[in-house]
Structure formats: structure tokens, C-alpha cells
Rosetta silent file (secondary structure, phi, psi, omega in degrees, C-alpha in Angstrom):
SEQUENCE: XXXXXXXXXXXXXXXXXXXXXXXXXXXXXXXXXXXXXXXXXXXXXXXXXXXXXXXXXXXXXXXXXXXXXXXXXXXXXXXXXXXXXXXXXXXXXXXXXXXXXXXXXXXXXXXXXXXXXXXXXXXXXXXXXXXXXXXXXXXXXXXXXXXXXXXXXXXXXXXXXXXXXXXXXXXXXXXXXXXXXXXXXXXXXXXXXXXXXXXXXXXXXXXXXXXXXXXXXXXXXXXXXXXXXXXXXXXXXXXXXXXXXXXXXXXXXXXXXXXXXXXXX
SCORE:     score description
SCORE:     0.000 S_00000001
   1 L     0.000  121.932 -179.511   81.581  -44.720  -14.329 S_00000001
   2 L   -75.373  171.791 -108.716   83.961  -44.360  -17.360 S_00000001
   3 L  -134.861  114.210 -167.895   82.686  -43.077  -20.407 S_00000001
   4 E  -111.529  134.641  173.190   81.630  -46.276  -22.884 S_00000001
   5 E  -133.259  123.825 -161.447   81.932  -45.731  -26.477 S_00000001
   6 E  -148.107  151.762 -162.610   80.502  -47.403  -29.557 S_00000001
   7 L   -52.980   13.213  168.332   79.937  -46.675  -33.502 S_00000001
   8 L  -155.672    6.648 -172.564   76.373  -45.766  -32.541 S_00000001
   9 E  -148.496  143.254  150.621   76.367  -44.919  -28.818 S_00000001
  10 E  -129.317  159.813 -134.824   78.459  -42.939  -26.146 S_00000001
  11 E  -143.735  112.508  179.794   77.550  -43.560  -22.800 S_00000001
  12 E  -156.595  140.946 -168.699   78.717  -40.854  -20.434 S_00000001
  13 L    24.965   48.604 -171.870   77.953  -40.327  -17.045 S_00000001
  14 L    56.379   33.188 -169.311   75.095  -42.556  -17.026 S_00000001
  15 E  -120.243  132.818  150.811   73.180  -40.205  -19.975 S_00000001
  16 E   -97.926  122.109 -157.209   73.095  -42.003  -23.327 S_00000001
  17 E  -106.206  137.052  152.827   73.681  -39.980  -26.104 S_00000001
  18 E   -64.477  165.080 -179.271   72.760  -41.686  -30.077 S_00000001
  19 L  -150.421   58.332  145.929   74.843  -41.149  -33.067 S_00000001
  20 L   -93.275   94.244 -165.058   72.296  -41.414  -36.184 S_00000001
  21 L   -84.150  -22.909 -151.720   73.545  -38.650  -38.456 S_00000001
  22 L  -117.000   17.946  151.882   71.720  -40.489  -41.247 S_00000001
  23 L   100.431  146.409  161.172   68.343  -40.080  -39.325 S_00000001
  24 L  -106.756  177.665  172.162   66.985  -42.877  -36.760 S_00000001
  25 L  -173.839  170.419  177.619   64.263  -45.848  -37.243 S_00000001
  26 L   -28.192  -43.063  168.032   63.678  -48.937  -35.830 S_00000001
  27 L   -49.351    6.179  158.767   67.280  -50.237  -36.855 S_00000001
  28 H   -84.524   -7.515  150.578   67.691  -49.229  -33.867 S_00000001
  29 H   -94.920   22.698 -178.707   67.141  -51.876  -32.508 S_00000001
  30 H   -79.565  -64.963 -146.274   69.998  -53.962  -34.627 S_00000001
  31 H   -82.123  -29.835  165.531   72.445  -51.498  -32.844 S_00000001
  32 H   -62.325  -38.655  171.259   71.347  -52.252  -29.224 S_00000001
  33 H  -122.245   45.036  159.700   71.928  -55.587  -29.367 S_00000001
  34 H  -108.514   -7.808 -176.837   74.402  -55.676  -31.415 S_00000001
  35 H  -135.335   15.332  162.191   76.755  -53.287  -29.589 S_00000001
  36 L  -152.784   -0.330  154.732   75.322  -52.894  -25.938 S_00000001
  37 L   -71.488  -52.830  161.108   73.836  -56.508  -25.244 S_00000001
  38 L   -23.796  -51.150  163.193   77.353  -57.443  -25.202 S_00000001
  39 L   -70.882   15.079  158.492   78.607  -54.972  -22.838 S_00000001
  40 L    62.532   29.152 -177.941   76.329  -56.534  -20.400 S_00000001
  41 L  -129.650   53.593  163.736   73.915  -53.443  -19.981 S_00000001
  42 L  -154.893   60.003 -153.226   70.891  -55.097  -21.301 S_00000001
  43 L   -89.405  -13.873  163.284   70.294  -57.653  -19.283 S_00000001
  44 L  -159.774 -169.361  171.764   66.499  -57.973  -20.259 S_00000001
  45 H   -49.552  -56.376 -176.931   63.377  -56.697  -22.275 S_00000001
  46 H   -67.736  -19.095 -178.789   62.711  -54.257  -20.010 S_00000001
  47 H   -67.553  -52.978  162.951   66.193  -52.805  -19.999 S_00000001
  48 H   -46.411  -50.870 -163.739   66.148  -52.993  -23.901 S_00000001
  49 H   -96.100    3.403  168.773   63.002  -50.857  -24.286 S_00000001
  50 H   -88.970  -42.824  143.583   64.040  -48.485  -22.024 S_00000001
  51 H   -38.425  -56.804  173.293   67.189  -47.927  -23.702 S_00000001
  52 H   -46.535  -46.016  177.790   65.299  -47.967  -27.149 S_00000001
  53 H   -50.328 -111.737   46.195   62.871  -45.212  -25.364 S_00000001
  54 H   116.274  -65.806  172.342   65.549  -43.308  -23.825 S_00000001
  55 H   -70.921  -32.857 -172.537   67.613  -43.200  -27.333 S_00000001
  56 H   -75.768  -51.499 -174.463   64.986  -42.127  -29.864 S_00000001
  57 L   -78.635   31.335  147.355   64.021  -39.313  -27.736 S_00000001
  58 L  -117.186   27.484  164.239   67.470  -38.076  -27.362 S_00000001
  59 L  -113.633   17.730  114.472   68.135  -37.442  -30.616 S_00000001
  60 L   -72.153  129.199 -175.053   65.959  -34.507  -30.296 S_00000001
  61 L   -28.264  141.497  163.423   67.208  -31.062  -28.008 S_00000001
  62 L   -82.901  131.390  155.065   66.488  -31.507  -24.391 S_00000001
  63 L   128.643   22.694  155.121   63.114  -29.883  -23.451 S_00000001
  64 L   -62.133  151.486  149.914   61.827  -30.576  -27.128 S_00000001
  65 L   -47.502  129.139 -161.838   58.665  -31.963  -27.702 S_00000001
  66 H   -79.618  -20.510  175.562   59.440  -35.972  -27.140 S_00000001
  67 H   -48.122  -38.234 -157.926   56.650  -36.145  -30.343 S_00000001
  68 H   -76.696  -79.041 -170.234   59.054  -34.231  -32.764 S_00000001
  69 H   -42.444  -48.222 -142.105   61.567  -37.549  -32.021 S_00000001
  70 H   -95.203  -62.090  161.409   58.905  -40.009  -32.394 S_00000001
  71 H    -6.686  -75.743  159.678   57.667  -38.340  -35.562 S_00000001
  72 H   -27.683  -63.557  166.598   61.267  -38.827  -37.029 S_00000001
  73 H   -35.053  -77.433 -144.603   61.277  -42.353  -35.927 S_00000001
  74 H   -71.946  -65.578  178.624   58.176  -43.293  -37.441 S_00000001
  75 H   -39.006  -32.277 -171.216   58.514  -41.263  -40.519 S_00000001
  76 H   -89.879  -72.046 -168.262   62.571  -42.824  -41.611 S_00000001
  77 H   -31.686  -65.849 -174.453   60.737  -46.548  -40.349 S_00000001
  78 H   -38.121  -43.718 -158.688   57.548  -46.081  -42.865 S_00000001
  79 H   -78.749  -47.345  175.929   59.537  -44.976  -45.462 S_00000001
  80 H   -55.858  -54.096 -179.184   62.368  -48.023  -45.241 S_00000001
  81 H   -52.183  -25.258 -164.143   58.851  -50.697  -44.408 S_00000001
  82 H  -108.411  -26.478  146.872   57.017  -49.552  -47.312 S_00000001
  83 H    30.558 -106.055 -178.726   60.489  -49.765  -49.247 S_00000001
  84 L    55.853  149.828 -166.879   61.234  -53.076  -48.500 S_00000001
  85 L  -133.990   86.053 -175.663   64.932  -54.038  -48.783 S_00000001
  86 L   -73.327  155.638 -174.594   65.614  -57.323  -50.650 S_00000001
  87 L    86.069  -18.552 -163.403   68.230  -59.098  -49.438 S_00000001
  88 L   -94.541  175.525 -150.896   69.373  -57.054  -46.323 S_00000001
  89 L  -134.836  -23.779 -176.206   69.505  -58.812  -42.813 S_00000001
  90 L   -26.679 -174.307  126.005   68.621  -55.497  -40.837 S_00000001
  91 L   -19.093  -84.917 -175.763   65.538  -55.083  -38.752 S_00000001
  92 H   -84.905  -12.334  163.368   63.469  -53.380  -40.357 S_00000001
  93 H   -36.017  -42.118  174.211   64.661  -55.110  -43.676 S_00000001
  94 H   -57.093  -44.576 -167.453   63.454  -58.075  -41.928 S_00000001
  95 H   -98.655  -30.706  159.855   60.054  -56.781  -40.882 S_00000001
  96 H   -79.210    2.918  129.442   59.328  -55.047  -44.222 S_00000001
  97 H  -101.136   10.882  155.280   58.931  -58.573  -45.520 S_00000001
  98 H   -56.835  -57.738  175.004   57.408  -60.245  -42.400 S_00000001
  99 H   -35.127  -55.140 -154.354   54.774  -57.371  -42.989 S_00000001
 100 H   -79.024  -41.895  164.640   54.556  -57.789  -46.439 S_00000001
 101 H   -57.120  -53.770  158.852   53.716  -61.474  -45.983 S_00000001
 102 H   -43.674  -21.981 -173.394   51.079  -60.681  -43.285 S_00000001
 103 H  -110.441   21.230  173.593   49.500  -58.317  -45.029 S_00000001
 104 H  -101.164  -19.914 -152.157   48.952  -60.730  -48.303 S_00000001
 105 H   -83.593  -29.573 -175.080   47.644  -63.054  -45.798 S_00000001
 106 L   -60.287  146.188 -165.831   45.133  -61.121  -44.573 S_00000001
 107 L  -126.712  137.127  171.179   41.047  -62.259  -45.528 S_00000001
 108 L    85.762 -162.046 -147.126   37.801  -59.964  -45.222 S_00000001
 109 L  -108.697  -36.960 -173.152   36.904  -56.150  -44.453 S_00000001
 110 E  -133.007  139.769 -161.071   38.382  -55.690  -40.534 S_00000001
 111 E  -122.539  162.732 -166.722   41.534  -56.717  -39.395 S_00000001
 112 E  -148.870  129.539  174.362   42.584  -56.869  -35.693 S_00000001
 113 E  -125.915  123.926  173.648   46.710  -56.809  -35.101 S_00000001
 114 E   -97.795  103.426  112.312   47.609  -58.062  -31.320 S_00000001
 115 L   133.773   96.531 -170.577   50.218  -56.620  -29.957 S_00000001
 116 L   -76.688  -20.784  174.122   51.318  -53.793  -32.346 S_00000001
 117 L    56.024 -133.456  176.017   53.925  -52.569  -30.232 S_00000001
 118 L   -49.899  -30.251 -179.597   54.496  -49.256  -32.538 S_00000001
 119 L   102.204    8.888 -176.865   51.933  -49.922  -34.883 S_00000001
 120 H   -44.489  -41.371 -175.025   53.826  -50.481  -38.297 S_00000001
 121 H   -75.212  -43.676 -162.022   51.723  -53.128  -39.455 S_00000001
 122 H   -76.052  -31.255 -179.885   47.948  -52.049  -38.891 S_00000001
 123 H   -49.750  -44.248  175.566   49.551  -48.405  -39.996 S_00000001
 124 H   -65.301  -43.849 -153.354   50.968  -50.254  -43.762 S_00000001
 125 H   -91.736   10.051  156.366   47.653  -52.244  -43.986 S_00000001
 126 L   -95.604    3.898  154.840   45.100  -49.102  -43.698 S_00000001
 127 L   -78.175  -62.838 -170.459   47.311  -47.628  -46.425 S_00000001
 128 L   -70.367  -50.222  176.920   47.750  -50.185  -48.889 S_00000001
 129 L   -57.524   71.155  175.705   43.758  -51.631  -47.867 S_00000001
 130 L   -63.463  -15.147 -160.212   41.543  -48.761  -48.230 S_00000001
 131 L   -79.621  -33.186 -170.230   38.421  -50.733  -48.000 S_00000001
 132 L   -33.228  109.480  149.618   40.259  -52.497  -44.612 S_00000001
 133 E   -95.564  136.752 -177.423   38.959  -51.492  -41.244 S_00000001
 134 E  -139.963  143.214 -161.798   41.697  -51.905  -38.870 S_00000001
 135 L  -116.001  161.825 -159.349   42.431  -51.925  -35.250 S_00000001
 136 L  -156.430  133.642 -175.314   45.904  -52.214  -33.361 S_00000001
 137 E  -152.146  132.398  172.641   46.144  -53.298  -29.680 S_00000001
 138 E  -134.726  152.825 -173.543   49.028  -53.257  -27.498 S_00000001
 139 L   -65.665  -14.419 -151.769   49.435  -54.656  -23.742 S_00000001
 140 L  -105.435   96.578 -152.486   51.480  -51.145  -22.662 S_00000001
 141 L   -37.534  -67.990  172.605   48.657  -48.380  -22.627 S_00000001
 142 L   -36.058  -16.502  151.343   51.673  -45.656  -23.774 S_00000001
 143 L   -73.518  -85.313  177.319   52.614  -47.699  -27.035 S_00000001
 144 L   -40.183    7.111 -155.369   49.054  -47.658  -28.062 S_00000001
 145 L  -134.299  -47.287  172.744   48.478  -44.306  -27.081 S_00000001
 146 H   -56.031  -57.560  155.992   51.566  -43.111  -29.005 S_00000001
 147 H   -46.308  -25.680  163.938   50.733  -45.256  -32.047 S_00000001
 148 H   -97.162  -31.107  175.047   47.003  -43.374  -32.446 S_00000001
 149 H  -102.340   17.553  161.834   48.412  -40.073  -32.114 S_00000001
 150 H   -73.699  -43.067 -177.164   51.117  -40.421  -34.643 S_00000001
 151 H   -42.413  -63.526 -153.696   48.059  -42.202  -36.892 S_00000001
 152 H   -72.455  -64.523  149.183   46.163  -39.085  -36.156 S_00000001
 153 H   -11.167  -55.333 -169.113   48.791  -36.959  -37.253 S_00000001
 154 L   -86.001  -23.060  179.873   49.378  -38.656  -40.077 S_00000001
 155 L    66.171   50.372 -173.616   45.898  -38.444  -40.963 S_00000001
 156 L   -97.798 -157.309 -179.628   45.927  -42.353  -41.071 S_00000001
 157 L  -116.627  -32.763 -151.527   42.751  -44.777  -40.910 S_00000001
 158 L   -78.004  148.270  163.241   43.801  -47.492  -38.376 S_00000001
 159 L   -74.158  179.536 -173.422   42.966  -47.634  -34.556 S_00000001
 160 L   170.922  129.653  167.589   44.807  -48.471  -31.518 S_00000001
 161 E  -148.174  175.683 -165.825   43.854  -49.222  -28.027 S_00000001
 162 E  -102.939  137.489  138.773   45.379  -50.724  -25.275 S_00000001
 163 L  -133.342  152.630 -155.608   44.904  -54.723  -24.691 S_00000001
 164 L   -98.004  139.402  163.396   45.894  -57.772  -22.945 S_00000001
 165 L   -64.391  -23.791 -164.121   45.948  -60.531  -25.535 S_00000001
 166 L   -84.950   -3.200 -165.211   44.817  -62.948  -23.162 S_00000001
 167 L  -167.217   83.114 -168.575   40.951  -60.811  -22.583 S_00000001
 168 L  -102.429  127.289 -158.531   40.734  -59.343  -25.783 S_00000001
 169 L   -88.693   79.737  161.275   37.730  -56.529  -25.553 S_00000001
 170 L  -142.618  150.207 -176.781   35.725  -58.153  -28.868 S_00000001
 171 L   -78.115 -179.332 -166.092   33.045  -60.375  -29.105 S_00000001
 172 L   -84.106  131.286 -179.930   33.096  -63.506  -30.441 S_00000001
 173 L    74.460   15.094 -159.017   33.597  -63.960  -34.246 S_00000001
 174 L   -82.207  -25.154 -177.094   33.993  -59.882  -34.433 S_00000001
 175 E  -134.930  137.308 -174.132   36.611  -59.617  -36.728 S_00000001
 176 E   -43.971  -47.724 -167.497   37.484  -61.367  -40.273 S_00000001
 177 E  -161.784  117.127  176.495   41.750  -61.980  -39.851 S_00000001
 178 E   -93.944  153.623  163.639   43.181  -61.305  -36.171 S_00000001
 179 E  -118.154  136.028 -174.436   47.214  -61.207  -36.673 S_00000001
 180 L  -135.787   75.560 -145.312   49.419  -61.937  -34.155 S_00000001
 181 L  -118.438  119.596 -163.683   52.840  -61.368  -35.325 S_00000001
 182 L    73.045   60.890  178.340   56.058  -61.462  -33.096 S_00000001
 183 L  -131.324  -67.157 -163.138   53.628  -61.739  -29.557 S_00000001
 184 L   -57.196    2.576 -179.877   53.601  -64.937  -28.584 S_00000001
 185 L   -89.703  -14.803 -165.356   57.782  -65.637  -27.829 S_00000001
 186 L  -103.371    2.117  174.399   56.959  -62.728  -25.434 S_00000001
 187 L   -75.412  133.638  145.104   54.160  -65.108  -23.534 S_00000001
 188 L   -72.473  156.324 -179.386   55.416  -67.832  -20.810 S_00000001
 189 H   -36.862  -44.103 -165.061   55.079  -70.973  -22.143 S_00000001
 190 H   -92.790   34.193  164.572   52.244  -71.860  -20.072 S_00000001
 191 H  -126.091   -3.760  178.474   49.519  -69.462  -21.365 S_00000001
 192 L   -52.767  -24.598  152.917   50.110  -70.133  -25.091 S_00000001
 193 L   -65.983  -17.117 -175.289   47.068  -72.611  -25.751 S_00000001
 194 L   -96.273  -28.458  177.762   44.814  -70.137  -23.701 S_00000001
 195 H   -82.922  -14.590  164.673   46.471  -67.276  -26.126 S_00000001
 196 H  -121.522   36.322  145.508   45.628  -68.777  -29.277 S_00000001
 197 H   -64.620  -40.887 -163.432   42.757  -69.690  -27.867 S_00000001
 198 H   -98.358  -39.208  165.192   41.280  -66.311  -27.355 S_00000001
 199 L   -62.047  -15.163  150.144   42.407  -65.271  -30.708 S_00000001
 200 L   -51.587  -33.097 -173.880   40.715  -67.655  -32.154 S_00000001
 201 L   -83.722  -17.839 -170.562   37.452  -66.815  -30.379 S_00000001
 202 L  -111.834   -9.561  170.333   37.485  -63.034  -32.104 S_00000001
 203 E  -111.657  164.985 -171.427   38.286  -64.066  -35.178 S_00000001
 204 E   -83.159  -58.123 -155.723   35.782  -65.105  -37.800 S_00000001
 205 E  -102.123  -32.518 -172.471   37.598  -66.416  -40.913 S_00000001
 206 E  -153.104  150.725 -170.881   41.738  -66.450  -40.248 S_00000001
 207 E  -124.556  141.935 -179.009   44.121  -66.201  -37.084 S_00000001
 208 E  -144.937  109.567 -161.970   47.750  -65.568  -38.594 S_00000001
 209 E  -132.665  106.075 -179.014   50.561  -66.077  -36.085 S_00000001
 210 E   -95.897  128.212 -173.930   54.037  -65.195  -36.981 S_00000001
 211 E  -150.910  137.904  176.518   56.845  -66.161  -34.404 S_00000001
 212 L   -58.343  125.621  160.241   61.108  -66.012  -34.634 S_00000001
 213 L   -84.263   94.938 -148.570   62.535  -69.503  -34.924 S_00000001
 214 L   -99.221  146.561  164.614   64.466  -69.737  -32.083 S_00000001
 215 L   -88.360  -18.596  176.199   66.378  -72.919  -30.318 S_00000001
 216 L  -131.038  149.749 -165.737   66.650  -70.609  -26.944 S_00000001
 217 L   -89.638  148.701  162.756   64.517  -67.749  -26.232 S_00000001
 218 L  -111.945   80.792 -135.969   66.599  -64.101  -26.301 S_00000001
 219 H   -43.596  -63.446 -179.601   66.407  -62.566  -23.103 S_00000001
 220 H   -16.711  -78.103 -160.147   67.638  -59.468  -24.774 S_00000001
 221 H   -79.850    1.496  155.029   64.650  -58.824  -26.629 S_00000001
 222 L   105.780   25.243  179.041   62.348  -59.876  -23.846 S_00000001
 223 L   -81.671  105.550 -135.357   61.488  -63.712  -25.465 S_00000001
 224 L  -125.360   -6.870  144.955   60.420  -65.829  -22.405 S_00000001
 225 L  -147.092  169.882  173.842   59.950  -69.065  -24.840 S_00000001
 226 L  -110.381  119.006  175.331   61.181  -70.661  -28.512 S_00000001
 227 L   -75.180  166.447  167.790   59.265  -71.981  -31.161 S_00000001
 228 L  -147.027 -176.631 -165.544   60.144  -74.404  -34.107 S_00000001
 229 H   -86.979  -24.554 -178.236   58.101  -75.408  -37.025 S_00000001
 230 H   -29.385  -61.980 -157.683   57.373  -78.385  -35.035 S_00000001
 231 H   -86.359  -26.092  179.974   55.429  -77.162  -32.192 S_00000001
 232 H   -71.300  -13.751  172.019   53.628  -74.480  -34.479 S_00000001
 233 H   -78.210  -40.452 -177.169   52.353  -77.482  -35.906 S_00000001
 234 H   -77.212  -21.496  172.176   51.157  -79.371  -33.151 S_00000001
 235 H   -85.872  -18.290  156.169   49.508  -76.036  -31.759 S_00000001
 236 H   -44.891  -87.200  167.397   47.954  -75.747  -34.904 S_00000001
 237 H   -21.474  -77.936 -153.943   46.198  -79.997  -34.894 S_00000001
 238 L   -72.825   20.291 -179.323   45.071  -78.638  -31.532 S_00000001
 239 L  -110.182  102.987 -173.871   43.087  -75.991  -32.354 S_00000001
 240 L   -65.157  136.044 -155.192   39.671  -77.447  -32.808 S_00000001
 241 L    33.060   63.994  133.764   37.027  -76.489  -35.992 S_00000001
 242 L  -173.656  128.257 -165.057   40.144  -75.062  -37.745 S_00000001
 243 E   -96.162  165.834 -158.881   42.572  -76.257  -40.247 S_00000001
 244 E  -144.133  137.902 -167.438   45.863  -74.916  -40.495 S_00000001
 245 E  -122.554  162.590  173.214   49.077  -74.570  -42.388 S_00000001
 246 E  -121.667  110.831 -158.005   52.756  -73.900  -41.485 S_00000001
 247 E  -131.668 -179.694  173.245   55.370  -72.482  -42.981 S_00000001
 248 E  -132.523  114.331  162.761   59.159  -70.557  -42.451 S_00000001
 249 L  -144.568  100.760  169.795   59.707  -67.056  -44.340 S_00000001
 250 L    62.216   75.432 -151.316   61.927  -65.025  -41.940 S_00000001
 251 L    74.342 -151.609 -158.993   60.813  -66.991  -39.372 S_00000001
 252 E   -98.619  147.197  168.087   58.143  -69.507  -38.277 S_00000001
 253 E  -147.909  136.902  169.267   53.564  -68.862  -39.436 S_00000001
 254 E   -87.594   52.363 -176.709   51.394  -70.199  -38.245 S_00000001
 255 E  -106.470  154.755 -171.501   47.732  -69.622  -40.316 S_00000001
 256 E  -130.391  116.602  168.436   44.118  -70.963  -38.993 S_00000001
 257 E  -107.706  103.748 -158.345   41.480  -71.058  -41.435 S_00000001
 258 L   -62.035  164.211 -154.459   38.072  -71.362  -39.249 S_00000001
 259 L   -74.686  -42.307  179.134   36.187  -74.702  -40.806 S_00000001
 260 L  -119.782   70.738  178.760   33.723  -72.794  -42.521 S_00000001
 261 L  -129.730 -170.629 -154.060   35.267  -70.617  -44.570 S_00000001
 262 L  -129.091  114.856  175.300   37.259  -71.000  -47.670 S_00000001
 263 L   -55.072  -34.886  177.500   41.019  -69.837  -47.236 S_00000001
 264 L   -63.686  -31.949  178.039   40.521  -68.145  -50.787 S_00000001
 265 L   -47.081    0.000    0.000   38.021  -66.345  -49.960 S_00000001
């Protein structure tokens, strides 16, 4: 196979080698699909995170500890997320102010984030929150498990365990403002009323559901349907004893205010 080369990847003998002399983070995933979804060797989600995988820890020696890369990761992402970058189009530019909206949004003492993937968000809001308790759940045991011991490391507050959004292990009414931000394009279409269904059932006061406004789903990143403000609205109406507003800030939200509580509160 020849030898593929690109301003942030070389490709050689089926090994991928990174090129972030300026440190990596999460903008790494700007450079996969902006320079190897083209080149036809990302042909889905899973292909994408194994490449993403597969590059952060090879920016570390081989036969390193794969933590000492993930460390690095986490540490240049935190620093850019807590940042914030006005104006820029990047990734994480992007996602420090998706965050930053989610985490004004949030209501009450415990916070629940569904599908944390790395954990950036419940990791910003037991910083900035001290009073916050907060939990982080991802479907892939090895995200979540990776996301508590960097926390732990870090000497952070927030939790992480692994869960399926769809059989979420909380009781009913257990937590004050569940978030569910960037999950549900990664659902098929046909479980999304049973998925903000169940988030609904764990939270007490607010459900806050952030989703990319897409006209086609993007394979790439592993999006299996597309929202519009439309539809966030009509799944909104249907969600019974709660009203709900919609809005677009770097993408499409979604918030559910159960009936008897006070959104101000």
C-alpha cells in the first residue's frame, strides 16, 4: 500500500503516524474528517473512533503508558474548553460554547450527562459548580472507564459509569437536570421517543437535549439520523406533563421543564 500523506497524517504501511507538534486535543477530530474522510478510509463511526483511538495514542513512544497520551489529550482539550474561542469554527471551539450553553442551562444540586463520550462536560461542570453533584455515563464501558480515571487523577469531583441511554440505572425523578448533548443523532430513528422518554423518567426538574442540525445524517461521525428545529419541536409537544422550548446556538436544543417546577428555579 503506498505511503498516504497529509498536513496532519502519514499513513505508511498500514501504521498511522500524527503530526501535532503544537500538542494534540480533540481538534482532532476536525483533521480526520477533514483530510481522511475524503480519502475514503473512514467509511463509518466505527472506523472514525478507531482512527481517533489509534492517533492520540501514537503520539506517545511505543510501549509508553497509553495514559501519558490520554493525559495530554485531555489536558490541551480542558485548557482550549475552559478557554472558549469566540468566533473560531474548530471542534472544540464549537463545543466550548455548546458546553458553555449547557452548563448555564443546568437547574438543581445533581446533574446526570448521557453519553459523555470523554467526559468534557460533567468534568467543566464539577469545576465551575462546586455545590453540583455530577455523574457521566457512556454506552462504551472503556470511555467511561477512561473518563473516571483521568477525573481521579485530576483530583476532579464528577463520576462516570458505563450506560445504555435507553435503561438508564436511576430511579425515577433521581436527578434535578439530565443532559443529553450530541447522543441522540447517534440513535436510529426508531428508538428516539423511547430515548427521551427514559430521560425524562430520571429527571426531576429539566431534560436538556442538544443535537447538530443536519439535512442528512454524517456517516463519518457515526450519525444514523438528522434533526431540524422542526422535529425537536414536535418531540418536544409530545412529551407529556412537560413544557418545552427550542432553540439553534451551534446547533439545534431542545429543553423540558417537568410541569411542576419553575424553569427559574
Amino acid at each position: 500500500m503506498p505511503s498516504i500523506e497529509t498536513p496532519h497524517f502519514l499513513i505508511q504501511d498500514g501504521r498511522l503516524q500524527p503530526r501535532f507538534p503544537g500538542g494534540i486535543s480533540n481538534e482532532l477530530a476536525d483533521h480526520i474528517a477533514a483530510e481522511l474522510v475524503p480519502l475514503g478510509l473512514v467509511p463509518d463511526g466505527s472506523a472514525f473512533e478507531q482512527i481517533f483511538v489509534e492517533a492520540v495514542l501514537a503520539t506517545q513512544p511505543s510501549g509508553a503508558d497509553p495514559m501519558q497520551a490520554w493525559a495530554v489529550f485531555y489536558r490541551n482539550t480542558m485548557r482550549r474548553l475552559r478557554r472558549g474561542e469566540r468566533g473560531e469554527t474548530g471542534c472544540v471551539a464549537t463545543f466550548a460554547r455548546i458546553y458553555g450553553n449547557a452548563l448555564s442551562l443546568i437547574r438543581g444540586a445533581t446533574v446526570l450527562d448521557v453519553g459523555c463520550c470523554f467526559g468534557f462536560l460533567p468534568l467543566l461542570a464539577a469545576e465551575r459548580y462546586p455545590h453540583l453533584k455530577v455523574i457521566g455515563t457512556d454506552l462504551v464501558p472503556a470511555t467511561a472507564a477512561l473518563a473516571g480515571r483521568i477525573c481521579r487523577a485530576r483530583a476532579g469531583r464528577a463520576r462516570f459509569a458505563a450506560a445504555d441511554l435507553l435503561a438508564l440505572p436511576a430511579g425515577d425523578q433521581a436527578l434535578d437536570t439530565v443532559l443529553a448533548v450530541h447522543v441522540l443523532e447517534h440513535l436510529p430513528a426508531g428508538v428516539t421517543i423511547r430515548a427521551l422518554a427514559e430521560l425524562c423518567r430520571v429527571a426531576r426538574r429539566r431534560v436538556v437535549v442538544a443535537v447538530p442540525l443536519e439535512e442528512v445524517p454524517d456517516p463519518a461521525f457515526g450519525h444514523l439520523q438528522a434533526f431540524s428545529l422542526a422535529r425537536l419541536a414536535r418531540l418536544g409537544a409530545d412529551a407529556p406533563g412537560w413544557s418545552h422550548t427550542v432553540s439553534a446556538a451551534d446547533g439545534g436544543w431542545l429543553v423540558l421543564d417537568r410541569a411542576a417546577h419553575s424553569p427559574f428555579g
